[in-house]
PDB file of C-alpha atoms in Angstrom:
ATOM      1  CA  MET A   1      20.968 -45.094 -28.860  1.00 43.00           C
ATOM      2  CA  VAL A   2      17.882 -46.895 -27.920  1.00 46.00           C
ATOM      3  CA  ILE A   3      16.655 -43.681 -25.783  1.00 49.00           C
ATOM      4  CA  ALA A   4      17.890 -41.276 -28.548  1.00 48.00           C
ATOM      5  CA  SER A   5      15.658 -43.019 -31.227  1.00 50.00           C
ATOM      6  CA  ASP A   6      12.637 -43.068 -28.696  1.00 53.00           C
ATOM      7  CA  SER A   7      10.807 -39.889 -29.598  1.00 53.00           C
ATOM      8  CA  ARG A   8       8.710 -40.121 -26.478  1.00 54.00           C
ATOM      9  CA  GLN A   9      11.664 -39.933 -24.200  1.00 54.00           C
ATOM     10  CA  ILE A  10      12.740 -36.669 -25.959  1.00 52.00           C
ATOM     11  CA  ARG A  11       9.595 -35.067 -25.686  1.00 56.00           C
ATOM     12  CA  LEU A  12       9.469 -36.003 -21.788  1.00 50.00           C
ATOM     13  CA  GLU A  13      13.102 -34.538 -21.432  1.00 57.00           C
ATOM     14  CA  VAL A  14      11.872 -31.279 -23.163  1.00 53.00           C
ATOM     15  CA  LYS A  15       8.662 -31.034 -21.366  1.00 53.00           C
ATOM     16  CA  VAL A  16      10.987 -31.660 -17.929  1.00 52.00           C
ATOM     17  CA  ARG A  17      13.219 -28.833 -19.076  1.00 59.00           C
ATOM     18  CA  MET A  18      10.268 -26.380 -19.773  1.00 58.00           C
ATOM     19  CA  GLU A  19       8.693 -27.048 -16.479  1.00 56.00           C
ATOM     20  CA  THR A  20      12.291 -26.486 -14.841  1.00 58.00           C
ATOM     21  CA  THR A  21      12.390 -22.937 -16.688  1.00 58.00           C
ATOM     22  CA  GLN A  22       8.815 -22.503 -15.633  1.00 59.00           C
ATOM     23  CA  THR A  23       9.348 -22.735 -12.334  1.00 63.00           C
ATOM     24  CA  ASP A  24      12.694 -20.870 -12.378  1.00 77.00           C
ATOM     25  CA  ASN A  25      10.328 -17.985 -14.267  1.00 83.00           C
ATOM     26  CA  ARG A  26       7.831 -18.029 -11.437  1.00 83.00           C
ATOM     27  CA  THR A  27      10.351 -17.844  -8.935  1.00 84.00           C
ATOM     28  CA  THR A  28      12.218 -14.876 -10.453  1.00 84.00           C
ATOM     29  CA  ILE A  29       8.559 -13.324 -10.789  1.00 83.00           C
ATOM     30  CA  LEU A  30       7.996 -13.555  -7.100  1.00 85.00           C
ATOM     31  CA  ASN A  31      11.526 -12.449  -6.069  1.00 83.00           C
ATOM     32  CA  LEU A  32      11.164  -9.611  -8.388  1.00 85.00           C
ATOM     33  CA  PHE A  33       7.447  -8.299  -7.110  1.00 84.00           C
ATOM     34  CA  ARG A  34       7.795  -9.558  -3.407  1.00 88.00           C
ATOM     35  CA  PRO A  35       9.728  -6.234  -2.273  1.00 88.00           C
ATOM     36  CA  ALA A  36       7.130  -4.071  -4.521  1.00 88.00           C
ATOM     37  CA  LEU A  37       3.957  -5.755  -3.151  1.00 87.00           C
ATOM     38  CA  VAL A  38       4.778  -6.740   0.365  1.00 88.00           C
ATOM     39  CA  ASP A  39       7.766  -5.242   2.189  1.00 83.00           C
ATOM     40  CA  SER A  40       6.823  -5.569   5.741  1.00 83.00           C
ATOM     41  CA  PRO A  41       9.378  -6.017   8.417  1.00 83.00           C
ATOM     42  CA  LEU A  42       6.769  -8.024  10.592  1.00 88.00           C
ATOM     43  CA  LEU A  43       6.627 -11.001   7.710  1.00 87.00           C
ATOM     44  CA  SER A  44       9.591 -13.201   7.195  1.00 90.00           C
ATOM     45  CA  ASN A  45      10.562 -13.604   3.388  1.00 88.00           C
ATOM     46  CA  THR A  46       8.848 -17.041   3.220  1.00 90.00           C
ATOM     47  CA  GLN A  47       5.513 -15.214   4.235  1.00 92.00           C
ATOM     48  CA  CYS A  48       5.673 -12.665   1.897  1.00 90.00           C
ATOM     49  CA  LEU A  49       6.901 -14.826  -0.813  1.00 90.00           C
ATOM     50  CA  ASN A  50       3.510 -17.206  -0.047  1.00 91.00           C
ATOM     51  CA  LEU A  51       1.424 -13.981   0.090  1.00 90.00           C
ATOM     52  CA  VAL A  52       2.686 -12.956  -3.399  1.00 90.00           C
ATOM     53  CA  SER A  53       2.483 -16.721  -4.632  1.00 90.00           C
ATOM     54  CA  PHE A  54      -1.208 -16.571  -3.592  1.00 91.00           C
ATOM     55  CA  TRP A  55      -1.840 -13.193  -5.172  1.00 88.00           C
ATOM     56  CA  LEU A  56      -0.182 -14.566  -8.212  1.00 87.00           C
ATOM     57  CA  ASP A  57      -2.342 -17.735  -8.425  1.00 89.00           C
ATOM     58  CA  CYS A  58      -5.863 -16.237  -7.414  1.00 90.00           C
ATOM     59  CA  HIS A  59      -5.359 -12.787  -8.698  1.00 87.00           C
ATOM     60  CA  SER A  60      -8.550 -13.258 -10.851  1.00 88.00           C
ATOM     61  CA  LYS A  61     -10.545 -13.795  -7.662  1.00 88.00           C
ATOM     62  CA  VAL A  62      -8.822 -11.277  -5.627  1.00 86.00           C
ATOM     63  CA  LEU A  63      -8.677  -8.331  -7.998  1.00 86.00           C
ATOM     64  CA  LYS A  64     -12.287  -9.170  -9.347  1.00 90.00           C
ATOM     65  CA  VAL A  65     -14.561  -6.009  -9.014  1.00 90.00           C
ATOM     66  CA  PRO A  66     -17.925  -6.705  -6.806  1.00 91.00           C
ATOM     67  CA  LEU A  67     -21.303  -7.223  -8.620  1.00 92.00           C
ATOM     68  CA  SER A  68     -22.865  -4.311  -6.888  1.00 92.00           C
ATOM     69  CA  VAL A  69     -19.678  -1.789  -7.875  1.00 92.00           C
ATOM     70  CA  GLN A  70     -20.254  -3.129 -11.460  1.00 93.00           C
ATOM     71  CA  GLN A  71     -24.026  -2.619 -11.514  1.00 94.00           C
ATOM     72  CA  HIS A  72     -23.658   0.903  -9.992  1.00 91.00           C
ATOM     73  CA  ALA A  73     -21.043   1.783 -12.876  1.00 90.00           C
ATOM     74  CA  LYS A  74     -23.514   0.328 -15.655  1.00 92.00           C
ATOM     75  CA  ASP A  75     -26.272   2.036 -14.276  1.00 88.00           C
ATOM     76  CA  LYS A  76     -24.458   5.668 -14.257  1.00 85.00           C
ATOM     77  CA  ILE A  77     -23.151   4.993 -17.529  1.00 88.00           C
ATOM     78  CA  ASP A  78     -26.434   4.078 -18.631  1.00 87.00           C
ATOM     79  CA  ALA A  79     -28.123   7.096 -17.132  1.00 84.00           C
ATOM     80  CA  ALA A  80     -25.181   9.582 -18.611  1.00 82.00           C
ATOM     81  CA  GLU A  81     -26.006   7.837 -22.053  1.00 84.00           C
ATOM     82  CA  MET A  82     -29.770   8.667 -21.793  1.00 83.00           C
ATOM     83  CA  GLY A  83     -29.157  12.408 -20.775  1.00 77.00           C
ATOM     84  CA  LEU A  84     -30.387  11.803 -17.295  1.00 74.00           C
ATOM     85  CA  GLU A  85     -29.347  14.418 -14.442  1.00 66.00           C
ATOM     86  CA  ASN A  86     -26.292  13.194 -12.340  1.00 63.00           C
ATOM     87  CA  GLN A  87     -28.050  12.299  -9.322  1.00 60.00           C
ATOM     88  CA  THR A  88     -25.626  10.514  -6.849  1.00 61.00           C
ATOM     89  CA  THR A  89     -27.334   7.638  -4.751  1.00 62.00           C
ATOM     90  CA  VAL A  90     -24.341   6.848  -2.966  1.00 65.00           C
ATOM     91  CA  THR A  91     -22.833   8.823  -0.505  1.00 68.00           C
ATOM     92  CA  PHE A  92     -19.483   7.831   1.012  1.00 72.00           C
ATOM     93  CA  CYS A  93     -18.868  10.882   3.375  1.00 80.00           C
ATOM     94  CA  GLN A  94     -20.727  13.493   5.232  1.00 82.00           C
ATOM     95  CA  LYS A  95     -20.942  17.268   4.560  1.00 84.00           C
ATOM     96  CA  MET A  96     -19.357  19.201   7.448  1.00 88.00           C
ATOM     97  CA  SER A  97     -19.413  23.350   8.089  1.00 92.00           C
ATOM     98  CA  LYS A  98     -16.068  24.977   7.378  1.00 94.00           C
ATOM     99  CA  SER A  99     -15.569  25.746  11.229  1.00 95.00           C
ATOM    100  CA  ASP A 100     -16.126  21.876  11.969  1.00 94.00           C
ATOM    101  CA  TYR A 101     -13.659  21.339   9.342  1.00 95.00           C
ATOM    102  CA  ASN A 102     -11.013  23.903  10.464  1.00 95.00           C
ATOM    103  CA  GLN A 103     -11.563  22.536  14.330  1.00 96.00           C
ATOM    104  CA  GLN A 104     -10.803  18.854  13.089  1.00 94.00           C
ATOM    105  CA  MET A 105      -8.074  19.977  10.816  1.00 94.00           C
ATOM    106  CA  ASN A 106      -6.195  21.787  13.745  1.00 92.00           C
ATOM    107  CA  ILE A 107      -6.988  18.941  16.175  1.00 93.00           C
ATOM    108  CA  SER A 108      -5.624  16.505  13.529  1.00 94.00           C
ATOM    109  CA  THR A 109      -2.441  18.699  13.066  1.00 91.00           C
ATOM    110  CA  ARG A 110      -1.451  19.091  16.686  1.00 89.00           C
ATOM    111  CA  LYS A 111      -1.849  15.353  17.164  1.00 91.00           C
ATOM    112  CA  ALA A 112       0.280  14.442  14.104  1.00 92.00           C
ATOM    113  CA  LEU A 113       3.248  17.167  15.278  1.00 89.00           C
ATOM    114  CA  LYS A 114       2.924  15.500  18.613  1.00 88.00           C
ATOM    115  CA  ASP A 115       3.481  12.119  17.404  1.00 89.00           C
ATOM    116  CA  LEU A 116       6.232  13.353  15.181  1.00 88.00           C
ATOM    117  CA  THR A 117       7.851  15.111  17.962  1.00 86.00           C
ATOM    118  CA  ASN A 118       7.694  12.099  20.160  1.00 86.00           C
ATOM    119  CA  HIS A 119       9.157   9.863  17.278  1.00 88.00           C
ATOM    120  CA  ILE A 120      11.881  12.362  16.618  1.00 86.00           C
ATOM    121  CA  ILE A 121      12.699  12.314  20.598  1.00 86.00           C
ATOM    122  CA  ASP A 122      12.569   8.669  20.986  1.00 89.00           C
ATOM    123  CA  ASP A 123      14.233   7.967  17.741  1.00 87.00           C
ATOM    124  CA  THR A 124      17.979   6.231  18.820  1.00 88.00           C
ATOM    125  CA  ALA A 125      18.942   6.535  15.255  1.00 88.00           C
ATOM    126  CA  THR A 126      19.067  10.215  14.929  1.00 88.00           C
ATOM    127  CA  SER A 127      21.855  12.039  16.347  1.00 91.00           C
ATOM    128  CA  LEU A 128      21.207  14.849  19.022  1.00 90.00           C
ATOM    129  CA  LYS A 129      22.382  17.467  16.769  1.00 92.00           C
ATOM    130  CA  GLU A 130      19.546  16.052  14.150  1.00 91.00           C
ATOM    131  CA  LYS A 131      17.145  16.120  16.976  1.00 88.00           C
ATOM    132  CA  LYS A 132      17.569  19.554  17.868  1.00 88.00           C
ATOM    133  CA  GLN A 133      17.353  20.893  14.498  1.00 91.00           C
ATOM    134  CA  HIS A 134      13.894  19.016  14.164  1.00 88.00           C
ATOM    135  CA  LEU A 135      12.831  20.620  17.023  1.00 87.00           C
ATOM    136  CA  LYS A 136      14.160  24.260  16.161  1.00 89.00           C
ATOM    137  CA  GLY A 137      11.890  23.598  13.194  1.00 90.00           C
ATOM    138  CA  LEU A 138       8.882  22.616  14.932  1.00 87.00           C
ATOM    139  CA  GLN A 139       9.681  25.917  17.370  1.00 87.00           C
ATOM    140  CA  LYS A 140       9.804  28.027  13.775  1.00 91.00           C
ATOM    141  CA  HIS A 141       7.094  26.687  12.118  1.00 90.00           C
ATOM    142  CA  HIS A 142       4.602  25.663  15.119  1.00 87.00           C
ATOM    143  CA  SER A 143       5.587  27.892  17.741  1.00 87.00           C
ATOM    144  CA  ASP A 144       2.252  27.182  19.480  1.00 86.00           C
ATOM    145  CA  VAL A 145       2.663  23.499  19.370  1.00 83.00           C
ATOM    146  CA  TYR A 146       6.189  23.663  20.490  1.00 84.00           C
ATOM    147  CA  ASN A 147       5.164  25.827  23.458  1.00 85.00           C
ATOM    148  CA  GLN A 148       2.793  23.541  24.438  1.00 83.00           C
ATOM    149  CA  TYR A 149       4.753  20.333  24.941  1.00 78.00           C
ATOM    150  CA  PHE A 150       7.943  22.175  25.720  1.00 77.00           C
ATOM    151  CA  PRO A 151       6.926  25.210  28.080  1.00 76.00           C
ATOM    152  CA  ASP A 152       9.983  25.042  29.781  1.00 73.00           C
ATOM    153  CA  MET A 153      12.361  25.524  26.832  1.00 64.00           C
ATOM    154  CA  VAL A 154      13.325  28.902  25.691  1.00 51.00           C
TER     155      VAL A 154
END
């Protein structure tokens, strides 16, 4: 009865219950967002939870837009409002000729197809029947690549 009459004790008990609820909510949020944010087979479940917890605690610093980007955006908006010409001052890529692009595209495609073919062949979870189907698809759609890597196969 003495404890029940003391309002400070009741407030403390309510506060402890709220903290427990907040901890449970935090754990729920961490467990809910962990697979969406970090789904790496290289990290343990605890490491993933720690990483998501860090992001949750430090999101204002981690996701902060750098001042240089903010200033560049402000300058662009100011120039557009004044009606100045749209002059790009920052370039993130280099122009290339169409022939260079086509050459790079062909090399990249061949490399990707080679890697894909090696992955299909080396995959132990794929059945032999599925592997043959994938290789027939490669032969049908990319016969030049197929003939380069499987010259003896007919």
